[in-house]
């Protein structure tokens, strides 16, 4: 294909023919049949339907004889903000329709008059005309699909405010004078400033989304701007409003994203934003996203090589509450023998918190089979985790029916619980805003304004204070720490969703769990609260730090991007020094986190998995995000089978509930479930393990943990103590056991009275 800026009429006709061909049956006419196979998911949404005719024009030249250019004078469109979405049209599997930004699966249409071709020159920019135009998805500034090298600016205030920071929803660092500030800011405040994106291929641009600067102290945003496009980055064409340049209305504050659609789609390689006015007391600072559909380019091997594909036939879309329930029902009907749908409680608004159980015996705890859970959506606007879990339950069902040996073994040996939406009230708010227009925080909290992520009781402080007084384990255990009385009162500031999760985790003996969050790419493990109260960041390991590090690495190392040293950091933090993992307290301290609560109040080892830089990726990104996380989601579930497991029974073979399992050298115990079965996550090695229970004599064994997958069986049989046996005999005959010290005191008192 010719270089940008040197297109000939013949090449333009070839491009037109290829564009009209789409990806239907005409694709066979192309010489490279593998091209469409490589881009099956990323291009079908944009090109499965006939493309609009591409017209070529050069603004300085008038139309030639016999040519007519009809253009209706257009008034600037008001910026689009979040509105309630309408019902999506039914999608076809073979050619799914792309949802416009911020509106999920709804079509945005604008009718325009068709036009004839205008004169052409070597620096032409194409305009796409169509009777019904649909918005294109984001190019990927927020998701980092657009690299730093594709962003350029006229001037910058400093490196930390360079063009590479002009990405939608990017967050500033703690210090706003460092390398990680919250926007692109121009070095001067004048009308000659601009920021541009090189799409690296011909793209049909349809809209621009802008934000101001992310800053706690400064108020900087652009209130109006022009849009220009180019094929060679030298000759620019400004988007017109009739005969004059069109001025787009920008932001009125710094955080709420504002969408402006172009009156006519523009086909070019480069797009430039030229600020025209800005907040009176501020500077020219912007964050942005560009909406555009890359045009097919079968001759460009570079683009084909870098496209992500998926062969999984899953429902790649955003699901609101009703659609989520329907999807769960469909999965349950497909796999009724291994799935069960239940709810763990209700949200503040009364929405049921639905979970899907996957097991070969759903509805019952099988002795010796570990329990695992995934949770997503504690922050309602972190939507990617929710959709990944819905994709996961579909995938497991399909692969089980296909008799995938790995999935069959996982289902038959594990009881899996998936809770896709812990905060459905918050999600509904975020869903109304949409993937790009929701901003960074809309829907984060529950309906009553509580952050579920740090709404659990702070048991860390109780444990550490007891340790400082040397009351552990004599008065305070190192595990199963009781919830404080004040937390259980009705007047406590505790979300209904939090109470539901606590009751759920107390009822089911979970061994391992992951809560999926968004906005970063890292796996965080406890503790999440720093031990030194005057610090905000401090490495605070648990007694099982070596196990948590392995669990975190098992997810991060199998993710496609987390451990990639070449990838750009999402916002400000670089987690490569620990291979995509981080101790939560060394990142930022959080009191009352789910991770710490699970570890200190239950047997469950819980980690926070941040699955993507973009909290709410566009629907078109879901297939790629699924490919990024699919293997990690499965590998992490398999880790529930590492360490030791077994039964603690009495001499009659009856299981002993609440028996304590201690490992020498690790100051954290676990307890057996109601049937006397237990699971203790451990890394490979040899361990001295002790089982003890009230009324029984303790038993100690050496247990070896190997490197192969599968927990080592380590059973214990406990004998009752002499006192327990005497008490049992006496109770059998209706008498209380004799207390010898008390009897001696009684006899001495009687003798004194007799002598007196």
XYZ file of C-alpha atoms in Angstrom:
756
model
C 0.000 0.000 0.000
C 1.276 3.494 -0.782
C 2.698 5.644 1.948
C 0.334 8.187 3.543
C 0.178 11.349 1.557
C 1.122 9.727 -1.782
C -2.083 7.872 -2.628
C -2.891 7.713 -6.334
C -6.433 7.513 -7.752
C -5.845 3.872 -8.660
C -4.796 3.007 -5.135
C -7.800 4.897 -3.785
C -10.091 2.757 -5.959
C -8.409 -0.406 -4.691
C -8.884 0.760 -1.119
C -12.540 1.503 -1.832
C -13.074 -1.991 -3.261
C -11.401 -3.630 -0.264
C -13.422 -1.548 2.163
C -16.734 -2.389 0.488
C -15.826 -6.047 0.493
C -15.945 -6.294 4.326
C -15.139 -9.593 5.901
C -17.919 -11.629 4.371
C -17.693 -14.021 1.466
C -15.776 -11.430 -0.577
C -12.817 -11.916 1.735
C -11.785 -14.842 -0.426
C -10.764 -12.385 -3.110
C -7.851 -11.212 -0.992
C -4.562 -12.990 -1.495
C -3.896 -13.569 2.211
C -6.726 -15.696 3.637
C -5.023 -15.852 7.045
C -5.410 -12.096 7.426
C -9.075 -12.264 8.325
C -8.500 -15.299 10.489
C -6.008 -13.257 12.496
C -8.426 -10.369 12.979
C -11.664 -12.277 13.338
C -12.684 -10.620 16.600
C -11.191 -7.171 16.225
C -12.503 -6.361 12.787
C -15.838 -8.085 12.502
C -17.607 -5.541 14.693
C -16.461 -2.721 12.443
C -16.431 -4.244 8.994
C -18.863 -7.141 8.874
C -21.426 -4.743 7.392
C -20.852 -2.822 4.110
C -18.584 0.158 4.587
C -19.736 3.651 3.627
C -18.343 5.102 0.455
C -15.055 6.915 0.981
C -14.886 10.278 -0.691
C -11.655 12.116 -1.467
C -11.428 15.860 -1.203
C -8.979 18.732 -0.967
C -10.494 21.782 0.709
C -8.628 24.503 -1.226
C -9.898 23.305 -4.620
C -13.447 23.985 -5.887
C -15.527 21.194 -7.332
C -14.861 20.483 -11.004
C -17.373 20.648 -13.852
C -20.304 18.319 -13.359
C -19.370 17.660 -9.720
C -21.488 18.680 -6.772
C -20.549 18.775 -3.083
C -23.643 18.892 -0.944
C -22.942 19.749 2.651
C -25.613 20.744 5.118
C -24.411 23.527 7.417
C -23.818 21.951 10.794
C -24.093 23.592 14.154
C -21.607 22.397 16.793
C -23.049 19.410 18.630
C -23.428 19.802 22.366
C -21.013 17.568 24.253
C -22.468 14.188 25.175
C -22.541 13.091 28.777
C -23.744 9.952 30.452
C -27.385 9.148 29.787
C -29.425 6.080 30.511
C -28.783 3.461 27.816
C -31.555 2.114 25.690
C -32.089 -1.550 25.037
C -29.487 -2.966 22.714
C -30.508 -4.505 19.392
C -30.162 -8.261 19.147
C -26.641 -9.145 18.072
C -25.643 -11.642 15.448
C -22.749 -13.932 16.300
C -21.273 -13.745 12.831
C -21.197 -9.955 12.746
C -21.693 -8.321 16.138
C -22.468 -4.625 16.132
C -19.962 -2.416 17.934
C -21.371 -0.481 20.864
C -20.555 3.216 20.751
C -18.444 4.564 23.581
C -20.210 4.945 26.852
C -23.456 3.452 25.569
C -22.662 -0.258 25.493
C -24.583 -1.940 22.684
C -26.726 0.989 21.559
C -26.435 2.472 18.118
C -25.823 6.159 17.640
C -26.904 7.257 14.182
C -26.709 10.470 12.228
C -28.109 10.918 8.747
C -26.049 12.936 6.281
C -26.460 13.744 2.601
C -24.270 11.754 0.279
C -21.828 13.680 -1.904
C -19.863 13.295 -5.067
C -16.086 13.040 -5.210
C -14.166 16.258 -4.902
C -10.851 17.000 -6.535
C -7.924 14.915 -5.369
C -4.313 15.809 -4.658
C -1.264 14.135 -3.121
C -2.141 15.212 0.403
C -5.836 14.348 0.417
C -7.787 13.317 3.481
C -10.831 11.119 3.065
C -14.250 11.843 4.459
C -16.594 8.921 5.107
C -20.218 9.536 4.126
C -23.056 7.229 4.955
C -26.798 7.278 5.389
C -26.561 5.795 8.874
C -23.325 6.348 10.773
C -22.284 4.433 13.873
C -19.675 5.584 16.322
C -16.383 3.736 16.374
C -14.714 2.307 19.494
C -11.746 3.956 21.228
C -8.348 3.707 19.580
C -6.865 2.698 22.946
C -5.219 5.646 24.686
C -6.691 4.541 28.009
C -5.955 0.845 27.484
C -2.369 1.641 26.337
C -2.984 0.059 22.939
C -1.766 3.401 21.616
C 1.889 3.586 22.652
C 3.716 6.628 23.993
C 5.544 6.896 20.653
C 2.220 7.541 18.896
C 1.475 10.653 20.970
C 3.035 14.014 20.129
C 2.499 17.606 21.255
C 3.507 21.111 20.239
C 5.095 21.917 23.609
C 5.091 20.442 27.111
C 5.423 22.075 30.504
C 7.794 19.308 31.664
C 8.360 15.616 31.029
C 5.801 14.515 33.624
C 3.184 16.517 31.698
C 4.210 15.257 28.263
C 1.961 13.999 25.496
C 2.312 10.439 26.810
C 0.315 11.515 29.886
C -2.608 12.827 27.852
C -4.624 9.610 28.208
C -8.224 9.410 29.356
C -8.540 8.702 33.103
C -4.797 8.590 33.744
C -4.019 9.279 37.411
C -1.318 11.528 38.818
C 1.327 10.379 41.259
C 1.431 11.316 44.935
C 3.802 14.173 44.142
C 2.548 16.240 41.227
C 6.037 17.412 40.340
C 7.297 13.935 39.499
C 7.437 12.044 36.200
C 3.860 10.852 36.567
C 1.510 13.789 36.401
C -2.159 13.754 35.454
C -2.404 15.125 31.890
C -0.626 16.640 28.927
C -0.009 20.315 29.626
C 1.287 22.718 26.985
C 4.417 24.737 27.658
C 2.614 27.942 26.650
C -0.986 29.088 26.754
C -1.741 30.193 23.202
C -3.790 29.093 20.191
C -0.852 27.341 18.498
C -0.742 24.432 20.962
C -1.828 20.919 19.991
C -1.655 17.250 20.888
C -1.891 14.592 18.175
C -2.248 10.841 17.762
C -0.581 8.776 15.053
C -2.921 5.838 14.405
C -0.198 4.264 12.194
C -2.798 3.292 9.605
C -5.742 4.837 7.828
C -8.525 5.200 10.360
C -12.109 6.442 10.213
C -12.192 8.995 13.033
C -15.650 9.655 14.464
C -15.235 11.415 17.809
C -13.109 12.814 20.610
C -13.479 12.428 24.391
C -11.698 14.896 26.667
C -10.988 15.446 30.365
C -9.063 18.011 32.348
C -5.970 17.439 34.459
C -6.075 14.949 37.322
C -4.846 17.046 40.232
C -5.732 17.623 43.874
C -4.454 21.187 43.855
C -4.775 22.647 40.361
C -7.731 23.374 38.073
C -6.656 22.930 34.458
C -8.908 22.011 31.549
C -9.685 22.993 27.961
C -13.109 24.534 27.340
C -13.087 24.440 23.508
C -10.943 23.054 20.716
C -10.610 22.372 17.003
C -9.974 18.982 15.410
C -7.610 18.480 12.470
C -6.642 15.386 10.479
C -3.770 14.540 8.165
C -2.264 11.719 6.170
C 1.344 12.874 6.442
C 1.460 15.047 9.595
C 2.416 18.091 7.480
C -0.741 19.081 5.632
C -3.722 19.345 7.956
C -7.439 19.607 7.266
C -9.600 21.195 9.968
C -13.041 19.764 10.641
C -15.504 22.306 9.225
C -18.828 23.714 10.339
C -20.234 24.819 7.033
C -17.595 27.133 5.569
C -15.762 27.804 8.820
C -13.687 25.793 11.252
C -15.795 23.901 13.760
C -15.255 24.740 17.427
C -16.057 21.866 19.789
C -17.222 22.506 23.326
C -14.786 21.005 25.825
C -14.856 20.460 29.562
C -16.484 22.477 32.335
C -14.514 20.683 35.072
C -11.560 18.323 35.223
C -12.907 14.823 35.844
C -16.161 14.275 33.924
C -15.363 13.057 30.378
C -17.056 14.904 27.504
C -17.728 13.307 24.117
C -17.933 15.264 20.859
C -18.736 13.400 17.662
C -17.380 14.699 14.382
C -20.192 15.950 12.110
C -18.718 13.841 9.305
C -16.332 10.891 9.858
C -12.813 11.703 8.683
C -10.486 9.061 7.240
C -6.808 9.774 7.852
C -3.765 8.531 9.720
C -3.210 11.429 12.137
C -5.636 13.404 14.279
C -4.782 16.591 16.166
C -6.586 18.475 18.940
C -5.998 22.251 18.914
C -7.224 23.996 22.125
C -9.007 27.303 21.549
C -9.941 28.266 25.102
C -9.278 27.036 28.606
C -10.290 27.625 32.200
C -9.534 31.238 33.128
C -7.368 30.466 36.139
C -5.712 27.414 34.635
C -3.502 26.206 31.810
C -3.896 24.161 28.624
C -4.073 20.620 30.003
C -5.921 17.648 28.551
C -6.565 13.942 28.829
C -8.302 12.366 25.882
C -9.492 9.339 23.950
C -10.047 9.155 20.195
C -12.851 7.153 18.604
C -11.890 5.510 15.345
C -12.251 2.400 13.216
C -8.951 1.237 11.662
C -9.447 0.476 7.979
C -8.552 -2.986 6.654
C -4.991 -3.216 5.436
C -4.313 -6.803 4.319
C -0.881 -5.880 2.966
C 0.440 -4.646 6.300
C 2.054 -7.573 8.102
C 2.937 -5.452 11.139
C -0.702 -4.886 12.056
C -1.713 -8.492 11.411
C 1.093 -9.809 13.625
C 0.060 -7.611 16.534
C -3.665 -8.352 16.475
C -5.059 -10.496 19.280
C -7.497 -13.275 18.423
C -9.715 -15.620 20.380
C -11.385 -18.823 19.287
C -13.672 -19.093 22.324
C -17.341 -18.743 21.425
C -18.420 -16.636 24.402
C -20.738 -13.692 24.986
C -18.332 -10.784 24.691
C -20.471 -7.872 25.848
C -21.214 -5.808 28.929
C -24.107 -7.209 30.937
C -26.372 -5.136 33.124
C -28.042 -6.749 36.134
C -30.905 -8.305 34.185
C -28.606 -9.576 31.451
C -26.211 -11.011 34.027
C -29.014 -13.036 35.623
C -30.131 -14.231 32.197
C -26.607 -15.320 31.296
C -26.294 -17.255 34.554
C -29.584 -18.974 33.761
C -28.360 -19.927 30.281
C -25.143 -21.419 31.717
C -27.153 -23.317 34.328
C -29.423 -24.748 31.628
C -26.405 -25.760 29.534
C -24.659 -27.462 32.461
C -27.356 -28.338 35.021
C -25.317 -31.206 36.489
C -22.351 -29.063 37.514
C -23.827 -25.599 38.195
C -26.077 -23.999 40.760
C -27.212 -20.392 41.069
C -27.799 -18.963 44.523
C -27.606 -15.587 46.253
C -25.644 -14.640 49.359
C -27.815 -11.657 50.326
C -29.027 -8.341 48.961
C -27.520 -4.974 48.128
C -28.609 -1.708 49.735
C -31.097 -1.251 46.876
C -32.430 -4.780 47.251
C -30.645 -6.404 44.303
C -29.741 -10.007 45.019
C -26.038 -10.859 45.118
C -25.998 -13.841 42.780
C -23.253 -16.459 42.760
C -22.643 -19.437 40.471
C -21.392 -22.662 42.011
C -19.471 -25.074 39.779
C -18.969 -28.597 41.110
C -19.696 -32.197 40.184
C -22.039 -32.239 43.215
C -23.433 -28.695 43.351
C -25.105 -27.680 46.559
C -23.081 -29.797 48.948
C -19.652 -29.764 50.557
C -17.744 -32.928 49.701
C -15.384 -34.168 52.395
C -11.809 -33.668 51.258
C -12.693 -31.306 48.395
C -11.420 -27.721 48.772
C -13.639 -24.680 48.276
C -12.525 -21.782 46.070
C -14.108 -18.441 45.221
C -13.746 -15.519 42.850
C -15.349 -12.163 43.688
C -15.610 -9.145 41.400
C -17.289 -5.771 41.410
C -16.624 -4.614 44.987
C -16.069 -1.297 43.226
C -19.051 -1.079 40.907
C -17.195 0.816 38.185
C -14.414 -1.770 37.882
C -16.301 -3.708 35.286
C -13.635 -5.843 33.629
C -13.469 -8.312 36.531
C -17.240 -8.777 36.401
C -17.183 -9.631 32.697
C -14.142 -11.898 33.046
C -15.967 -13.982 35.655
C -19.072 -14.225 33.474
C -16.841 -15.353 30.622
C -15.136 -17.828 32.954
C -18.365 -19.604 33.946
C -19.330 -19.868 30.265
C -15.893 -21.203 29.372
C -15.808 -23.811 32.150
C -19.282 -25.045 31.196
C -18.391 -25.349 27.506
C -15.055 -27.035 28.143
C -16.588 -29.456 30.621
C -19.174 -30.480 28.029
C -16.348 -30.865 25.515
C -14.581 -33.128 28.051
C -11.493 -30.968 28.318
C -9.468 -33.143 30.719
C -7.991 -30.205 32.613
C -11.368 -28.550 33.208
C -13.086 -31.839 34.041
C -10.453 -32.564 36.695
C -10.787 -29.055 38.131
C -14.585 -29.303 38.359
C -14.570 -32.787 39.856
C -11.883 -32.036 42.449
C -12.874 -28.487 43.461
C -16.007 -26.702 44.588
C -15.855 -23.332 42.805
C -17.961 -20.283 43.678
C -18.105 -17.244 41.386
C -19.649 -13.966 42.602
C -19.430 -11.602 39.591
C -21.028 -8.486 41.090
C -20.631 -7.704 44.776
C -21.775 -4.099 44.290
C -24.594 -4.226 41.699
C -25.959 -0.832 42.801
C -22.666 0.843 41.947
C -22.402 -1.068 38.680
C -25.786 0.183 37.493
C -24.567 3.764 37.962
C -21.375 3.047 36.044
C -23.339 1.242 33.328
C -25.477 4.327 32.750
C -22.336 6.390 32.222
C -20.700 3.792 30.032
C -17.202 2.650 29.283
C -15.656 6.024 28.416
C -18.077 8.571 29.859
C -18.309 7.147 33.350
C -15.036 8.622 34.550
C -12.754 7.154 37.189
C -15.115 6.999 40.164
C -18.775 6.916 39.081
C -20.278 3.813 40.700
C -17.222 2.993 42.808
C -19.098 3.068 46.119
C -22.268 1.358 47.281
C -25.584 3.206 47.065
C -25.066 4.495 50.613
C -21.532 5.701 49.826
C -19.427 2.916 51.362
C -16.221 1.541 49.849
C -16.610 -2.226 50.288
C -12.902 -2.780 49.721
C -12.035 -1.361 53.169
C -15.330 -1.919 54.998
C -14.367 -5.123 56.828
C -13.389 -5.197 60.509
C -9.800 -4.245 61.294
C -8.510 -7.432 62.905
C -4.862 -6.592 62.215
C -4.687 -4.037 65.008
C -6.308 -6.460 67.482
C -3.722 -9.130 66.647
C -0.706 -6.816 66.724
C -1.701 -5.227 70.020
C -2.090 -8.697 71.551
C 1.317 -9.696 70.178
C 2.894 -6.588 71.715
C 1.391 -7.576 75.080
C 2.575 -11.162 74.510
C -0.992 -12.424 74.697
C -0.724 -14.541 71.536
C -1.650 -17.375 71.502
C -2.449 -17.621 75.239
C -5.358 -15.135 75.253
C -5.724 -14.154 71.599
C -5.340 -16.777 68.848
C -3.194 -16.124 65.769
C -6.166 -17.019 63.559
C -9.979 -16.978 63.679
C -9.839 -13.633 65.468
C -13.327 -12.664 66.608
C -15.169 -9.736 65.026
C -15.500 -6.809 67.507
C -18.892 -6.235 69.105
C -19.237 -2.700 67.748
C -18.894 -3.960 64.173
C -21.818 -6.334 64.616
C -24.202 -3.646 65.884
C -26.915 -2.349 63.584
C -25.668 1.236 63.927
C -22.187 0.423 62.615
C -21.252 1.900 59.231
C -21.188 -1.442 57.484
C -22.617 -2.026 54.015
C -25.284 -4.654 53.508
C -23.001 -6.166 50.883
C -20.138 -6.425 53.396
C -22.320 -8.225 55.946
C -23.453 -10.635 53.219
C -19.872 -11.527 52.281
C -18.873 -12.064 55.916
C -21.801 -14.434 56.487
C -20.944 -16.244 53.232
C -17.303 -16.734 54.208
C -18.202 -17.912 57.704
C -20.601 -20.493 56.267
C -18.346 -21.992 53.576
C -14.800 -23.210 54.434
C -13.009 -21.408 51.618
C -9.351 -22.277 51.161
C -8.332 -19.794 48.476
C -9.965 -16.784 46.871
C -9.299 -13.921 44.516
C -11.137 -10.613 44.330
C -10.859 -9.014 40.913
C -10.376 -5.259 40.742
C -9.372 -2.768 38.044
C -7.311 0.291 37.221
C -3.931 -1.475 37.471
C -2.094 -4.606 36.347
C -0.755 -6.294 39.477
C -1.594 -8.937 42.071
C -1.601 -7.608 45.656
C -1.238 -9.934 48.639
C -1.698 -9.236 52.385
C -1.167 -7.633 54.659
C -2.857 -4.544 53.251
C -2.472 -2.535 56.484
C 0.901 -1.191 57.617
C 2.006 -2.170 61.121
C 3.605 1.193 61.865
C 0.666 3.580 62.358
C 2.604 6.675 61.250
C 3.470 5.259 57.818
C 1.415 5.112 54.633
C 3.657 2.572 52.899
C 5.573 -0.218 54.605
C 6.265 -3.818 53.660
C 4.105 -5.785 56.093
C 4.289 -9.529 55.433
C 2.057 -12.210 56.901
C 3.512 -15.348 58.512
C 2.608 -17.045 55.197
C 4.425 -14.487 53.068
C 6.238 -17.177 51.060
C 2.908 -18.818 50.172
C 1.241 -15.526 49.237
C 4.152 -14.564 47.019
C 3.810 -17.833 45.145
C 0.049 -17.477 44.780
C 0.430 -13.929 43.437
C 3.163 -14.970 41.035
C 1.113 -17.912 39.750
C -1.451 -15.442 38.408
C 0.914 -12.683 37.300
C 3.369 -14.962 35.494
C 0.659 -16.567 33.364
C -0.995 -13.252 32.469
C -0.006 -12.008 29.036
C 1.122 -8.572 30.213
C 1.722 -8.404 33.983
C 5.295 -9.641 33.892
C 6.180 -8.121 30.510
C 9.070 -5.768 31.293
C 8.457 -3.890 28.041
C 4.939 -2.802 28.884
C 4.185 0.746 29.948
C 3.054 1.340 33.537
C -0.663 2.011 33.842
C -0.466 5.239 35.833
C 2.442 5.819 38.205
C 3.573 2.528 39.733
C 6.054 0.106 38.173
C 5.561 -3.371 39.643
C 8.199 -5.137 37.568
C 10.700 -5.350 40.430
C 8.455 -8.002 42.012
C 7.336 -9.601 38.748
C 3.871 -8.064 38.651
C 3.116 -8.639 42.347
C 3.142 -6.373 45.384
C 2.611 -6.523 49.123
C -0.537 -4.457 49.672
C 0.828 -2.423 52.581
C 3.989 -1.520 50.669
C 1.770 -0.108 47.888
C -0.778 1.839 49.955
C -2.159 1.081 53.383
C -5.795 -0.012 53.699
C -7.480 -0.804 57.017
C -10.262 -3.378 56.983
C -9.531 -4.985 53.634
C -11.125 -8.222 52.476
C -7.691 -9.839 52.132
C -6.659 -9.201 55.721
C -10.080 -10.110 57.092
C -10.150 -13.434 55.229
C -6.703 -14.391 56.478
C -7.322 -13.458 60.116
C -10.966 -14.540 60.521
C -11.243 -17.587 58.246
C -9.023 -20.225 56.657
C -9.148 -18.443 53.304
C -6.017 -17.039 51.672
C -7.344 -14.050 49.702
C -5.545 -11.887 47.116
C -6.543 -8.798 45.131
C -6.071 -9.228 41.395
C -5.995 -5.999 39.368
C -6.826 -7.185 35.879
C -6.424 -4.102 33.673
C -5.364 -0.456 33.437
C -8.813 0.482 32.141
C -11.488 -0.114 34.763
C -14.280 -0.151 32.196
C -12.861 -1.183 28.806
C -14.911 -0.802 25.677
C -16.887 -3.866 24.648
C -14.602 -4.408 21.656
C -11.673 -4.934 24.064
C -13.282 -7.819 25.982
C -11.989 -10.628 23.715
C -8.409 -9.411 24.116
C -8.799 -8.967 27.878
C -10.196 -12.492 28.081
C -7.141 -13.842 26.292
C -4.915 -11.843 28.641
C -6.517 -13.354 31.753
C -7.954 -16.752 30.789
C -4.950 -18.920 31.630
C -4.275 -16.964 34.811
C -7.832 -17.434 36.048
C -7.545 -21.199 35.637
C -4.001 -21.526 37.002
C -4.914 -19.564 40.112
C -7.861 -21.874 40.814
C -5.558 -24.860 40.508
C -3.343 -23.514 43.311
C -6.013 -24.536 45.830
C -4.542 -28.041 45.462
C -1.050 -27.103 46.730
C 0.134 -27.915 50.236
C -1.350 -30.546 52.553
C -4.859 -31.797 53.204
C -6.446 -34.488 55.284
C -8.888 -35.555 57.967
C -8.657 -35.132 61.729
C -10.677 -37.929 63.377
C -11.178 -39.440 66.801
C -10.463 -43.076 67.647
C -13.931 -44.043 66.390
C -13.268 -42.525 62.949
C -15.547 -39.530 63.470
C -14.353 -36.190 62.124
C -13.416 -33.535 64.666
C -14.604 -30.031 63.734
C -12.579 -26.923 64.674
C -9.399 -28.902 65.315
C -6.366 -26.613 65.048
C -3.685 -27.378 62.454
C -0.315 -25.806 63.290
C 2.809 -25.781 61.134
C 6.128 -25.400 62.923
C 7.795 -22.100 62.072
C 4.618 -20.454 60.721
C 2.745 -18.404 63.310
C -0.662 -18.817 61.699
C -2.956 -21.778 62.235
C -6.061 -23.016 60.440
C -9.027 -25.103 61.568
C -10.867 -28.155 60.320
C -14.325 -27.909 58.768
C -17.468 -29.500 60.210
C -16.525 -32.945 58.903
C -12.983 -32.788 60.245
C -11.395 -32.179 56.831
C -8.782 -29.449 56.314
C -6.546 -27.905 53.649
C -3.328 -26.040 54.406
C -1.700 -24.116 51.544
C 2.092 -24.570 51.617
C 4.998 -24.308 49.234
C 7.079 -27.432 48.464
C 9.159 -28.617 51.406
C 9.093 -30.733 54.567
C 6.937 -29.513 57.447
C 6.286 -30.526 61.061
C 2.507 -30.392 61.429
C 0.511 -30.690 64.651
C -3.232 -31.310 65.039
C -4.901 -30.538 68.327
C -8.429 -30.174 69.641
C -10.046 -29.507 72.988
C -10.334 -32.738 74.975
C -7.879 -34.603 72.748
C -4.198 -35.354 72.925
C -2.248 -33.489 70.238
C -0.632 -35.421 67.402
C 2.428 -34.364 65.369
C 3.652 -35.601 61.976
C 6.235 -34.814 59.332
C 4.433 -33.931 56.084
C 6.252 -33.596 52.764
C 4.936 -31.248 50.076
C 6.181 -32.036 46.579
C 6.458 -29.977 43.432
C 3.813 -31.884 41.503
C 0.270 -30.534 41.439
C -1.915 -32.057 44.139
C -1.957 -31.631 47.909
C -0.160 -34.188 50.103
C -2.476 -36.292 52.238
C -1.708 -35.897 55.945
C -4.375 -37.412 58.247
C -4.500 -37.354 62.042
C -6.227 -39.583 64.599
C -6.551 -37.974 68.018
C -7.153 -39.800 71.306
C -9.140 -38.247 74.090
C -7.272 -37.045 77.183
C -7.745 -38.885 80.486
C -9.831 -36.060 81.922
C -12.017 -36.001 78.839
C -12.563 -39.742 79.098
C -13.461 -39.499 82.814
C -15.867 -36.662 82.071
C -17.447 -38.703 79.298
C -17.933 -41.722 81.606
C -19.376 -39.638 84.443
C -21.796 -37.850 82.093
C -22.917 -41.204 80.770
C -24.025 -42.222 84.268
C -25.515 -38.845 85.128
C -22.740 -37.740 87.470
C -20.208 -34.967 87.269
C -16.495 -35.772 87.291
C -14.735 -35.355 90.645
C -12.353 -32.448 90.872
C -9.515 -33.705 93.143
C -8.093 -30.299 94.168
C -11.543 -29.065 95.145
C -12.202 -32.282 97.089
C -8.950 -31.879 99.091
C -9.876 -28.305 100.033
C -13.301 -29.467 101.150
C -11.820 -32.205 103.374
C -9.326 -29.789 104.974
C -12.136 -27.403 105.833
C -14.136 -30.190 107.440
C -11.157 -31.255 109.620
C -10.623 -27.667 110.826
C -14.229 -27.391 111.844
C -14.014 -30.698 113.729
C -10.884 -29.561 115.656
C -12.481 -26.258 116.483
